[in-house]
Short mmCIF file of C-alpha atoms in Angstrom, two decimals:
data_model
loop_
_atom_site.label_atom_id
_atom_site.label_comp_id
_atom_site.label_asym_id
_atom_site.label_seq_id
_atom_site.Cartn_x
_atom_site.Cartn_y
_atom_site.Cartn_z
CA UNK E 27 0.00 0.00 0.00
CA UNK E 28 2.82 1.92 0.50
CA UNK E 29 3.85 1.66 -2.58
CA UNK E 30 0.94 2.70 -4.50
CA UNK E 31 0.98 5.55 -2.38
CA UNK E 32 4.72 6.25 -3.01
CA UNK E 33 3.48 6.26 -6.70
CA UNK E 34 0.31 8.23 -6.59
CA UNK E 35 2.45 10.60 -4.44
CA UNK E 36 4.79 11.36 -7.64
CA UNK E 37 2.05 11.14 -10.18
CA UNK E 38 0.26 14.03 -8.37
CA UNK E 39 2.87 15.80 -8.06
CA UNK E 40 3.48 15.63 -11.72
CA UNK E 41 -0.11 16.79 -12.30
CA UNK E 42 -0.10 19.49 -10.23
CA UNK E 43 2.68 21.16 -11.49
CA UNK E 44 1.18 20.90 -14.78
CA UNK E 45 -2.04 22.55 -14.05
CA UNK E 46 -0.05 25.49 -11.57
CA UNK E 47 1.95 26.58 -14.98
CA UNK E 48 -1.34 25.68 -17.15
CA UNK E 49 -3.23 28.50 -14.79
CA UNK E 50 -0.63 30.76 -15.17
CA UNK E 51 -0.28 30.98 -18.64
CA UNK E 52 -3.89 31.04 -18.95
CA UNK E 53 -3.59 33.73 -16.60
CA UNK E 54 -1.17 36.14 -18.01
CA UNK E 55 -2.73 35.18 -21.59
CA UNK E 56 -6.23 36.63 -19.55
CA UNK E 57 -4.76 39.67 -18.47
CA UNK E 58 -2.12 40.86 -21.06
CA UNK E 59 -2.64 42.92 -23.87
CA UNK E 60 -0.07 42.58 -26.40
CA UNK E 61 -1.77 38.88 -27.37
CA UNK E 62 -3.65 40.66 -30.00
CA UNK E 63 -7.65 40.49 -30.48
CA UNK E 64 -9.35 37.52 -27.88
CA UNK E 65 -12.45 36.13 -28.29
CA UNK E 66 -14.62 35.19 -25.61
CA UNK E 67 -12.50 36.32 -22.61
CA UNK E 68 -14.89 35.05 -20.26
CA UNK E 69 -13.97 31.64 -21.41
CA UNK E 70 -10.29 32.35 -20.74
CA UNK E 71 -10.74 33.44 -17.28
CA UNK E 72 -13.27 30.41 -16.39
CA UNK E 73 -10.92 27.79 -17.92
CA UNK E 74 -8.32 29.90 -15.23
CA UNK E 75 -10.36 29.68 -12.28
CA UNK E 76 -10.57 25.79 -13.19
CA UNK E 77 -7.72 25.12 -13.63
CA UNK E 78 -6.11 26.91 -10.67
CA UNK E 79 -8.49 25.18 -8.43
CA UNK E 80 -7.38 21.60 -10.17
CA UNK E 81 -4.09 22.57 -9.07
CA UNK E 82 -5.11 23.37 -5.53
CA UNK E 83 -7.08 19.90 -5.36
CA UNK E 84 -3.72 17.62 -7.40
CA UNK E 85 -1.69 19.41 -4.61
CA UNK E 86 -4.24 18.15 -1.73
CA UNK E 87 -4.10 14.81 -3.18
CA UNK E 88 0.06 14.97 -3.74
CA UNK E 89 0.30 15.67 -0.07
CA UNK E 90 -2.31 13.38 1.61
CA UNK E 91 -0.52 10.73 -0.57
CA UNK E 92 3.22 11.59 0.02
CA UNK E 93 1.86 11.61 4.03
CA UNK E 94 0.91 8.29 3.84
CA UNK E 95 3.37 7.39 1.37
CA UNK E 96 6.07 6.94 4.35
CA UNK E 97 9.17 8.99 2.48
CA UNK E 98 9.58 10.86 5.70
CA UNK E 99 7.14 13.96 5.10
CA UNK E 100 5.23 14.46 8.64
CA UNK E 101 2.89 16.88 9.39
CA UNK E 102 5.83 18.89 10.55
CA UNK E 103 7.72 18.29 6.99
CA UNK E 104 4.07 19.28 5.36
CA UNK E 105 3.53 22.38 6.90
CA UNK E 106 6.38 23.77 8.35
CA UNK E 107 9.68 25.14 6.63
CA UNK E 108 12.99 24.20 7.62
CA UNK E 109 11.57 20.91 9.90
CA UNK E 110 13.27 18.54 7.18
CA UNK E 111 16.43 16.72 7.93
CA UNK E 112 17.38 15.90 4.61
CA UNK E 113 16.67 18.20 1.40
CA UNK E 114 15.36 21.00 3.81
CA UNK E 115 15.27 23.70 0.70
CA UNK E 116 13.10 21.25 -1.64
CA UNK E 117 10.97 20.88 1.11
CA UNK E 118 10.61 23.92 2.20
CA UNK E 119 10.00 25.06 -1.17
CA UNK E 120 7.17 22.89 -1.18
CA UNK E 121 5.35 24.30 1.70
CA UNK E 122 5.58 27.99 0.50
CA UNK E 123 4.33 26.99 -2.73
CA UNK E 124 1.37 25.44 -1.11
CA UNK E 125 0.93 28.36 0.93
CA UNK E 126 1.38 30.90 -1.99
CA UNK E 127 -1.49 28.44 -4.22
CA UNK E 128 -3.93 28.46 -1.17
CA UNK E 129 -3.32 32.25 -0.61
CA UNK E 130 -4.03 32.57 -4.25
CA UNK E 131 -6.49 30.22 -4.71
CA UNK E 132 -8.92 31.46 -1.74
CA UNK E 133 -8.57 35.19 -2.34
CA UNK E 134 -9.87 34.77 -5.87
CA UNK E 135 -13.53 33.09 -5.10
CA UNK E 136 -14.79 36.08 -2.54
CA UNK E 137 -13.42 38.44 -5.13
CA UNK E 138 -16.13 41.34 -3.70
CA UNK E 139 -14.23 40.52 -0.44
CA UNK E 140 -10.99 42.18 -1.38
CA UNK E 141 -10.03 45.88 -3.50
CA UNK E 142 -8.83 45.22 -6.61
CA UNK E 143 -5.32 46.50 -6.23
CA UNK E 144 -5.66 44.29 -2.59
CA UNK E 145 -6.54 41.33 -4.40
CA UNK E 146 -4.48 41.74 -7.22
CA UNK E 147 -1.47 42.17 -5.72
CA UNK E 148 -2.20 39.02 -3.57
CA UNK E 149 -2.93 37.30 -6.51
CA UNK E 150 0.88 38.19 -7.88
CA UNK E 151 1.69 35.41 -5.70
CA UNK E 152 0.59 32.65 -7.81
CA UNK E 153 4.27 33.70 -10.56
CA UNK E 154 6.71 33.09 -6.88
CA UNK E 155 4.54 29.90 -6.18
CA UNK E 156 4.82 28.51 -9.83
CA UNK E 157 8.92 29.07 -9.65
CA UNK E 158 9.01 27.43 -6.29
CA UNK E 159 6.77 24.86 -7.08
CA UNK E 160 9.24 24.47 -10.06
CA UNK E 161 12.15 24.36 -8.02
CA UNK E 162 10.56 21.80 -5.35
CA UNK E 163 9.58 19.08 -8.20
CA UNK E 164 12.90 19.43 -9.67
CA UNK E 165 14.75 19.06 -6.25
CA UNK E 166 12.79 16.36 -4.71
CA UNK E 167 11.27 15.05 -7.84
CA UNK E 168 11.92 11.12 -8.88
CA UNK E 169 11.27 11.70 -12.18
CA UNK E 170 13.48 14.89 -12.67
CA UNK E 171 16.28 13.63 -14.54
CA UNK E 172 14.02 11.45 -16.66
CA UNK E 173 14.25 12.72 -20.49
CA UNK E 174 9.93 12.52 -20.77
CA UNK E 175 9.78 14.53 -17.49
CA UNK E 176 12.60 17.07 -18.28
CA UNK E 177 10.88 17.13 -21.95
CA UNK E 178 7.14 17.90 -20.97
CA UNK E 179 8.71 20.47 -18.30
CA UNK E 180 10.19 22.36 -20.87
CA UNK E 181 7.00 22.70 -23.39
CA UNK E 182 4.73 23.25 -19.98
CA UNK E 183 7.57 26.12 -19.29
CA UNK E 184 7.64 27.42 -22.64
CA UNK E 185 3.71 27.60 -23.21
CA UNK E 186 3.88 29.36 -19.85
CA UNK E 187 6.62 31.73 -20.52
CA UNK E 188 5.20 32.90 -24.45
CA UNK E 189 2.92 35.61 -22.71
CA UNK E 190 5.54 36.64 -20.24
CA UNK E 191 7.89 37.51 -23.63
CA UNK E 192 4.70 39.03 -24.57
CA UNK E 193 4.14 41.43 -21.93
CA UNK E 194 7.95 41.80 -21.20
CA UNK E 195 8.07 43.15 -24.97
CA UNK E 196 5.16 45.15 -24.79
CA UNK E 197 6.26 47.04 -21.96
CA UNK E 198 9.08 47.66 -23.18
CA UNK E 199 7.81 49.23 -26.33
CA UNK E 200 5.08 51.48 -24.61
CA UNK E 201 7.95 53.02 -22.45
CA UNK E 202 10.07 53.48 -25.68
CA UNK E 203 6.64 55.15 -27.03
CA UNK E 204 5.75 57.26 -23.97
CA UNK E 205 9.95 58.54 -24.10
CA UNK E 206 9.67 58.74 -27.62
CA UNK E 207 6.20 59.97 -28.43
CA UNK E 208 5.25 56.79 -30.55
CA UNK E 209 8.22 56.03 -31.74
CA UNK E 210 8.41 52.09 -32.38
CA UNK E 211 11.12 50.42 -30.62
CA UNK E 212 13.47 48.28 -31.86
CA UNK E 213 12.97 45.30 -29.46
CA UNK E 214 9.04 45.45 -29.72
CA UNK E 215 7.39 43.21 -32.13
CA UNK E 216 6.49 44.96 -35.50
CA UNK E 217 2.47 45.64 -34.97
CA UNK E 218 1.47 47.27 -38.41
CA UNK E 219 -0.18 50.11 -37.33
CA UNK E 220 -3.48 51.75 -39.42
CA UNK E 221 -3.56 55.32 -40.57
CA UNK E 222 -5.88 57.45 -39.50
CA UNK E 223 -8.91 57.94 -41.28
CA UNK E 224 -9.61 61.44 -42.61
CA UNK E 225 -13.10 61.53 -40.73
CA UNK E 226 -11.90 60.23 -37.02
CA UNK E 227 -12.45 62.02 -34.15
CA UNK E 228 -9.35 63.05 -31.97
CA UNK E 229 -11.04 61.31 -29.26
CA UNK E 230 -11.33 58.03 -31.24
CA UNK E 231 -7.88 57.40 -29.77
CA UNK E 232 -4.65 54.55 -31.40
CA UNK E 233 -5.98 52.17 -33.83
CA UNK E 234 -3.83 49.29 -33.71
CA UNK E 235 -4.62 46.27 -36.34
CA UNK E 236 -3.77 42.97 -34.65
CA UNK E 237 -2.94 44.59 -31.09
CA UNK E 238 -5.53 44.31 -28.02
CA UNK E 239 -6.24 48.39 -28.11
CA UNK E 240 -8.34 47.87 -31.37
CA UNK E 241 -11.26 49.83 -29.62
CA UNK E 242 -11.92 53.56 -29.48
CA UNK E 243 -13.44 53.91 -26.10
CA UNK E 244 -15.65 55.13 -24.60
CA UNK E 245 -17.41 52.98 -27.17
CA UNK E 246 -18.15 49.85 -26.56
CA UNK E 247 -15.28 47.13 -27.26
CA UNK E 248 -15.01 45.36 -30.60
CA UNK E 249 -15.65 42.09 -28.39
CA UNK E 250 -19.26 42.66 -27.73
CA UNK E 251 -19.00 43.43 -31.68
CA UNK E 252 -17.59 40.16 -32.51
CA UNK E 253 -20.15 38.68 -29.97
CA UNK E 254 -23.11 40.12 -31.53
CA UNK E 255 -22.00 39.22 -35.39
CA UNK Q 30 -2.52 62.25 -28.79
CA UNK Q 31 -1.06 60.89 -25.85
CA UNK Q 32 -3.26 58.37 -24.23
CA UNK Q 33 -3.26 58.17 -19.91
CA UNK Q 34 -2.22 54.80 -18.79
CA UNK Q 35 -4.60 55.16 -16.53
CA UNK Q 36 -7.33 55.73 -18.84
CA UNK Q 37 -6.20 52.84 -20.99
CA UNK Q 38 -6.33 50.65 -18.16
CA UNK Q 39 -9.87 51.94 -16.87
CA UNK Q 40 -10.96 51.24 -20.10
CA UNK Q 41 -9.82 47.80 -20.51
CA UNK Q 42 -11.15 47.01 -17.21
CA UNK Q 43 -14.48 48.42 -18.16
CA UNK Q 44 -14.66 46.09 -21.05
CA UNK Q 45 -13.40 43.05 -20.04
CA UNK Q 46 -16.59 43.54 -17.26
CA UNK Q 47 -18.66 44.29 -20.16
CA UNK Q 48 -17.90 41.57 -22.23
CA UNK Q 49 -18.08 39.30 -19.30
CA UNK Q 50 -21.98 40.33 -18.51
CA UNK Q 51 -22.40 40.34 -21.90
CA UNK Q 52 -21.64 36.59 -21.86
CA UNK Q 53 -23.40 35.76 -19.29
CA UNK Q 54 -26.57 37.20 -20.74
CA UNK Q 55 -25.84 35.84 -24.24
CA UNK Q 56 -25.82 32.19 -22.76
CA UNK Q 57 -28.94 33.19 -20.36
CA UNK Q 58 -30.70 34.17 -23.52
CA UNK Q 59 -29.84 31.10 -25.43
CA UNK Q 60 -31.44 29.20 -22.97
CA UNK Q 61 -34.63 30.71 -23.11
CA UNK Q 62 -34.58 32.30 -19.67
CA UNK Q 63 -35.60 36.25 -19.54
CA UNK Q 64 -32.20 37.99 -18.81
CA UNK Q 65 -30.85 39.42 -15.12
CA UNK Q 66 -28.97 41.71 -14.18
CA UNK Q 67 -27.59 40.47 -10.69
CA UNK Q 68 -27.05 42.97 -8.08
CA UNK Q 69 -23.45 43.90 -7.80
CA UNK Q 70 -21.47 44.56 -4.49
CA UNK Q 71 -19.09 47.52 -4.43
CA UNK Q 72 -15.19 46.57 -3.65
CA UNK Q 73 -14.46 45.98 0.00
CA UNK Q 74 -18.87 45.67 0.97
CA UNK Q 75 -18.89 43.32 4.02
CA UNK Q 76 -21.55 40.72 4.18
CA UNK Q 77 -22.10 37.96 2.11
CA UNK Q 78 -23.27 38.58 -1.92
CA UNK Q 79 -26.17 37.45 -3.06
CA UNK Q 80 -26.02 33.95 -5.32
CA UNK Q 81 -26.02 34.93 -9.20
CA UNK Q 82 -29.19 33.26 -10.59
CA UNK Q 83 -28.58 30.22 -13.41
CA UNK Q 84 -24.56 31.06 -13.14
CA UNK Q 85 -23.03 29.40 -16.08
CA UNK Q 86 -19.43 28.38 -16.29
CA UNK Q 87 -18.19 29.69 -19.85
CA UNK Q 88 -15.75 26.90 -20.27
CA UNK Q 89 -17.45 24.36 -18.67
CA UNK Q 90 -16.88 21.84 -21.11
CA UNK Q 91 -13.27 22.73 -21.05
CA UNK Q 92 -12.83 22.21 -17.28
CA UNK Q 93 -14.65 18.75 -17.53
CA UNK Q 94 -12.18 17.86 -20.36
CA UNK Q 95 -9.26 19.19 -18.36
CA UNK Q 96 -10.20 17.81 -15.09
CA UNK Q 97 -10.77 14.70 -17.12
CA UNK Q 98 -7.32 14.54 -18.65
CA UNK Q 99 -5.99 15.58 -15.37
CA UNK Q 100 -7.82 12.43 -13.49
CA UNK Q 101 -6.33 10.04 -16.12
CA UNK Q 102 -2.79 11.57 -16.08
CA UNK Q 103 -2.27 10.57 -12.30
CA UNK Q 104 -4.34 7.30 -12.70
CA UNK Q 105 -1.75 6.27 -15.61
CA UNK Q 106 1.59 7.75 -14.37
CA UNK Q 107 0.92 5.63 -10.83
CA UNK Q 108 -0.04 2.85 -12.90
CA UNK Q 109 3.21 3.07 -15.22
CA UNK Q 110 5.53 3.78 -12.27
CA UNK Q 111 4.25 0.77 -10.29
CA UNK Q 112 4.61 -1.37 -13.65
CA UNK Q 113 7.76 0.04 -13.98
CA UNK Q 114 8.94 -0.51 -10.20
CA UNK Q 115 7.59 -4.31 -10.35
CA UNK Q 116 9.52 -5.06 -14.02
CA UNK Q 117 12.81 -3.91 -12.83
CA UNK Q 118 12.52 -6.56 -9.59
CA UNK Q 119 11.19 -9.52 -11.53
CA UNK Q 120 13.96 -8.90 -13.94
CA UNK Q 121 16.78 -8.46 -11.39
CA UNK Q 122 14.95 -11.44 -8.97
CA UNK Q 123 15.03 -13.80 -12.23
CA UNK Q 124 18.79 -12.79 -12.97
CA UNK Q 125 19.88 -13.81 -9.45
CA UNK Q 126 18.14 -17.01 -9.07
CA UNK Q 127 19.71 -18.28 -12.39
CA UNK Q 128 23.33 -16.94 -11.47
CA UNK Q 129 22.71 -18.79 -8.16
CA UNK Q 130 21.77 -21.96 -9.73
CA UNK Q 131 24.42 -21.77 -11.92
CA UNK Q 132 26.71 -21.51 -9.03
CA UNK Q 133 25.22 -24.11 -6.93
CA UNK Q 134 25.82 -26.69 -9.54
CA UNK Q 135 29.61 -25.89 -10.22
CA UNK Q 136 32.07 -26.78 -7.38
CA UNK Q 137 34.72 -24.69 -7.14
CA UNK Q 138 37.42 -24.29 -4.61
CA UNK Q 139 38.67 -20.61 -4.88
CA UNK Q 140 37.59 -17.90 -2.64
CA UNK Q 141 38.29 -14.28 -2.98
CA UNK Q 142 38.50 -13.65 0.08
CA UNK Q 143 40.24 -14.82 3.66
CA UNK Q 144 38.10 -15.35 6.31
CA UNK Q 145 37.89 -12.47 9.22
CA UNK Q 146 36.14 -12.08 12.18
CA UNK Q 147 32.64 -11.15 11.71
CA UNK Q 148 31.73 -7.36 12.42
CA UNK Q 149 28.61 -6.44 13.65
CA UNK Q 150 28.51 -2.51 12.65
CA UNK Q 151 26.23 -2.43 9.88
CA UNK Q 152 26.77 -0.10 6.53
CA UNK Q 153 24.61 3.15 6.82
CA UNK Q 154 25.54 6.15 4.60
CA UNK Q 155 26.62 9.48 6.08
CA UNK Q 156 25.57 12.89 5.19
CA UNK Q 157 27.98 12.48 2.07
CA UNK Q 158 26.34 12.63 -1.56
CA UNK Q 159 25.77 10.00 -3.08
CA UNK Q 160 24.07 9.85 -6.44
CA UNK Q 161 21.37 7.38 -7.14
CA UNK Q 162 17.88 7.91 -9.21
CA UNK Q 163 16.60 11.39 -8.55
CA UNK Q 164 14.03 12.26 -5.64
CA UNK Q 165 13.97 11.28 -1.99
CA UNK Q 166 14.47 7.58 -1.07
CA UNK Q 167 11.43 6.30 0.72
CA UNK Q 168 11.98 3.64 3.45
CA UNK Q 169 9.59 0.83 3.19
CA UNK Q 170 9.05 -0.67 6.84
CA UNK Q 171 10.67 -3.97 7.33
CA UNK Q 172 11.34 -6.36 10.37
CA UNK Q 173 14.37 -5.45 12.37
CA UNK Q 174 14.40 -9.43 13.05
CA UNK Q 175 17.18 -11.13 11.51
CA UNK Q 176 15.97 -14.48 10.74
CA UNK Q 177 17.55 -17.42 8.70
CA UNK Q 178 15.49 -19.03 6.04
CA UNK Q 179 17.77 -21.23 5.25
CA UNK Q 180 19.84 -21.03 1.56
CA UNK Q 181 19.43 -23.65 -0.64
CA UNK Q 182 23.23 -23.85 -1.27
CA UNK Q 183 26.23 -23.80 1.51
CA UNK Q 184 27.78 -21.48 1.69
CA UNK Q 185 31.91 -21.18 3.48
CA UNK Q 186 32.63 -18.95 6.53
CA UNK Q 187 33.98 -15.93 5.58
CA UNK Q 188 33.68 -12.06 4.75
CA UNK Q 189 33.17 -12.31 0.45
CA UNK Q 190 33.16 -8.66 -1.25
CA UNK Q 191 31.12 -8.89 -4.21
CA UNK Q 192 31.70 -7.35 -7.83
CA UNK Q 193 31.66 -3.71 -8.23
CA UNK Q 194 28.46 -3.05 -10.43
CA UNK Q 195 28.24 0.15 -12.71
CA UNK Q 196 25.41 1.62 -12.05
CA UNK Q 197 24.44 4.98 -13.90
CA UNK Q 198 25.49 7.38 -11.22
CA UNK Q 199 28.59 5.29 -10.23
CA UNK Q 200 29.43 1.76 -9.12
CA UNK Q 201 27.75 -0.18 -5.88
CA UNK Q 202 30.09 -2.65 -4.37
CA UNK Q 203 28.70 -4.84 -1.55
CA UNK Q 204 30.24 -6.90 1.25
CA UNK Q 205 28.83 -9.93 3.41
CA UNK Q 206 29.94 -11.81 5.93
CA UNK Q 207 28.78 -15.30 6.21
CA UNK Q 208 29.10 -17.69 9.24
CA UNK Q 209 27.77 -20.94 9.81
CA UNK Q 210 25.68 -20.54 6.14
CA UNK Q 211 23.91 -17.53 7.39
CA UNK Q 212 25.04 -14.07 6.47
CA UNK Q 213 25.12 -12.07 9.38
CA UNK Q 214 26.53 -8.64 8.31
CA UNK Q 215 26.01 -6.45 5.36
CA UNK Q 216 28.33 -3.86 4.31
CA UNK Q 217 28.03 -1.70 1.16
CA UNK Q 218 31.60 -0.46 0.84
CA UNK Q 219 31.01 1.53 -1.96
CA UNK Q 220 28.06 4.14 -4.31
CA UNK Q 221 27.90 6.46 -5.63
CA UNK Q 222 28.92 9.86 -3.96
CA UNK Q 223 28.34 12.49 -6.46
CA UNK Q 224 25.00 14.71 -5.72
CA UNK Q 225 24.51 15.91 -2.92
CA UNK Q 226 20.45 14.65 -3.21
CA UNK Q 227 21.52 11.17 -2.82
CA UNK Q 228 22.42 11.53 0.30
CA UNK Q 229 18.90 11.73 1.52
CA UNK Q 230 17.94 8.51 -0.95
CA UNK Q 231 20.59 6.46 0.54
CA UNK Q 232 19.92 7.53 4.11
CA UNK Q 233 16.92 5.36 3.85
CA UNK Q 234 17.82 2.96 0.75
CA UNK Q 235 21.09 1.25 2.04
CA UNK Q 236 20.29 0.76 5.85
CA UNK Q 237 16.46 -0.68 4.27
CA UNK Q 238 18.31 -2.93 1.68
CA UNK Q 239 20.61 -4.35 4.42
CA UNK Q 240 17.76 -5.15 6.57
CA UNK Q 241 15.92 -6.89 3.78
CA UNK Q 242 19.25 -8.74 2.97
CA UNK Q 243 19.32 -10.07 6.30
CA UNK Q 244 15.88 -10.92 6.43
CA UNK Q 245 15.72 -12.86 3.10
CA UNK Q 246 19.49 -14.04 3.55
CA UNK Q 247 19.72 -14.11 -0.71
CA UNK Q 248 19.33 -11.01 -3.10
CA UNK Q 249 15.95 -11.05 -3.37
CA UNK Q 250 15.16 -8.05 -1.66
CA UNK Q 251 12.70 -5.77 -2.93
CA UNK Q 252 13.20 -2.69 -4.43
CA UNK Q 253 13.09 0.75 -2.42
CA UNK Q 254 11.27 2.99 -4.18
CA UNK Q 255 13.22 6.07 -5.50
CA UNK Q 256 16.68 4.59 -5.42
CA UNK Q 257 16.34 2.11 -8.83
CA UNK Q 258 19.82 2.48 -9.97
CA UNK Q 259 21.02 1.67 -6.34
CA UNK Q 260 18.74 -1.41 -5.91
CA UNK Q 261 19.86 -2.62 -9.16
CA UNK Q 262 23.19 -2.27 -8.64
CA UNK Q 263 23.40 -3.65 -5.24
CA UNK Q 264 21.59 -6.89 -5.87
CA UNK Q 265 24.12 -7.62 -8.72
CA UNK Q 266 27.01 -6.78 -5.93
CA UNK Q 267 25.26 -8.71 -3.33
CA UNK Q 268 24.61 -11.83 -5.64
CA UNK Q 269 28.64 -11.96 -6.95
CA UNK Q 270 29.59 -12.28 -3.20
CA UNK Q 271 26.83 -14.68 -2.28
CA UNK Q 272 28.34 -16.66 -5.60
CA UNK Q 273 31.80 -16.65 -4.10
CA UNK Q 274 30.92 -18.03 -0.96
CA UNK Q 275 29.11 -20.58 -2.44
CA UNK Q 276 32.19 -21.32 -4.85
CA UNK Q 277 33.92 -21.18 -1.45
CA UNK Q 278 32.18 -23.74 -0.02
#
């Protein structure tokens, strides 16, 4: 029995981690804006609340399991840093990931509980859990050094990382344009860029083809125009 | 014209909301049901909010489909690892019987090496690294009772070190001491010593494996979960030595 557990212990693991960098792609794919025109964003941020509270549940499971599993991970081990004998900074790692994904997790379902910059800022967490949690499979983790395991880490990490180069890029041309007055920079991505109609209104504001600022508030968003096609 | 981050960022905010509600009263629509507008609470209200009538879950047939795929993920991998776990003992277990066998049916008078007194300190690795299969070794509980169960072959008094097996982190060497046909100490003189996370596998691997050896009093011992490469190297180690003192005797 111990066995199995030892086994369910390191396939939940596994899972977990998946769905933690899964949520936080979806995530930052959510929230950015330099991913170009997204359909149906309410999809996107209910297939983010899912799967962030998969990950919360995987975790559950990974640490009832590894509990049970006798690899000497007490309660103490579980929930307390720096009570491990032996690989006290994977272990450790562990708990404040699992602190960081409750925090995260919890503060996001009462979201008329908390301010927005309160809850967003709290919600930063998850990006320091998802390194840690990282960090804690590859210190601890059995199949680390495996080539399937190291090779499904480093799509999971890519797919994760694609809208971090995204924002990273984007803010790095809007400060370029804000020093510059519009000027494009060289390290953001070439967005071909509409000229202004003869007829538009000053207030109609940047017109961006392929960008997310495709709208000329206060108007209502091309979204609810794509929704109503 | 310039545009206010802040603006820009009230008005993104403003229509993701918008498109949300929108949503929702697109699918409340296309269900037939007259459309709501729920009561919202303003950031930071205390009390409880009131439920949202006939909620719908825009993805809901993606989070069944990923909660799915998640389900059978961790039903498979601990299926695959405990295949994997119980192939690598029957393969190792069938290799040692036959090499016993083997030995048990040719005499031979050579021995490896002279007989000493028997020591009682058993091997146990120190904080030193010691490189094995990646992760934490997990101790499976054993009897401390040493108990003979009688070899089918004699074996000669004496302290026989086994072959040094490569293993892929390094080679496990393994030492026995055998009186009156029993073997009564275990020592693993040498593994692999290279990461620093093996020490924490072979903390529990090596003093478990020794125990089982004792127990079993052959090299079928069963394999310690997180610590493959050691296992597999050590029961090739342990079954040389056990060879020799059979050739011994």
């Amino acid at each position: 029995m111990a066995d199995v557990l030892w086994f369910m212990t390191r396939a939940t693991g596994i899972v977990a981690m998946v769905l933690i960098l899964a949520a936080l792609a979806d995530g930052l794919i959510y929230s950015g804006r330099e991913g170009g025109r997204r359909l149906r964003p309410a999809w996107w941020l209910d297939l983010h609340r899912g799967l962030g509270g998969y990950a919360l549940a995987f975790t559950g499971l990974h640490l009832v399991s590894a509990f049970g599993a006798d690899i000497g991970a007490g309660l103490a081990q579980i929930f307390l840093p720096q009570t491990s004998p032996t690989s006290t900074m994977g272990f450790t790692l562990g708990v404040l990931a699992l602190y960081g994904l409750v925090i995260t997790v919890f503060t996001s379902w009462p979201s008329q509980l908390f301010k927005r910059r309160a809850w967003h800022v709290l919600h930063l967490l998850s990006i320091p859990t998802a390194l840690a949690a990282a960090v804690h499979a590859w210190q601890l983790g059995t199949d680390a050094m495996t080539p399937w395991f190291m090779g499904v880490g480093v799509v999971v990490v890519a797919v994760a990382m694609y809208p971090v180069g995204l924002r990273i890029s984007g803010i790095a041309r809007r400060r370029d344009e804000r020093h510059h007055g519009g000027a494009p920079s060289s390290l953001a991505p070439q967005v071909p860029t509409a000229p202004p109609s003869p007829g538009a209104s000053d207030d109609a504001g940047p017109v961006l083809v392929g960008a997310r600022e495709t709208h000329a508030y206060p108007s209502s968003p091309p979204l609810m125009e794509e929704a109503s096609r | 014209m310039t545009i206010d981050p802040r603006d820009e960022r009230l008005a993104r905010l403003h229509a993701r909301t918008v498109a949300h509600r929108d949503e929702l009263a697109h699918n409340l629509l296309a269900d037939g049901a007259p459309p709501t507008t729920p009561p919202r609470a303003a950031p930071g209200a205390s009390g409880p909010s009131s439920p949202r009538p006939g909620r719908r879950h825009a993805a809901k047939g993606s989070r069944r489909t990923a909660l799915a795929v998640s389900a059978i993920s961790a039903v498979g991998l601990t299926g695959w690892f405990h295949q994997t776990a119980a192939s690598s003992t029957t393969a190792l277990d069938t290799g040692s019987a036959d090499v016993a066998d083997l030995a048990a049916a040719v005499p031979s008078t050579t021995s490896t090496t002279t007989p000493s007194t028997t020591t009682t300190s058993r091997s146990s690795s120190s904080s030193s690294s010691g490189t094995s299969s990646s992760g934490s070794a997990r101790s499976s509980t054993t009897s401390t009772t040493t108990t003979n169960t009688g070899t089918s072959v004699s074996m000669a008094d004496g302290t026989y070190t086994g072959t040094s097996a490569s293993t892929r982190y390094g080679p496990v060497q393994v030492q026995i001491t055998v009186a009156d046909n029993t073997i009564t100490d275990v020592e693993v003189v040498e593994y692999p010593t290279d990461d620093r996370k093996s020490a924490s596998i072979n903390a529990r691997a090596v003093p478990t494996l020794v125990q089982e050896t004792l127990t079993a009093q052959s090299a079928t011992v069963r394999s310690v979960s997180g610590a493959t490469y050691t296992v597999s190297g050590y029961k090739k180690s342990l079954q040389s030595a056990i060879d020799a003192a059979v050739a011994a005797a």
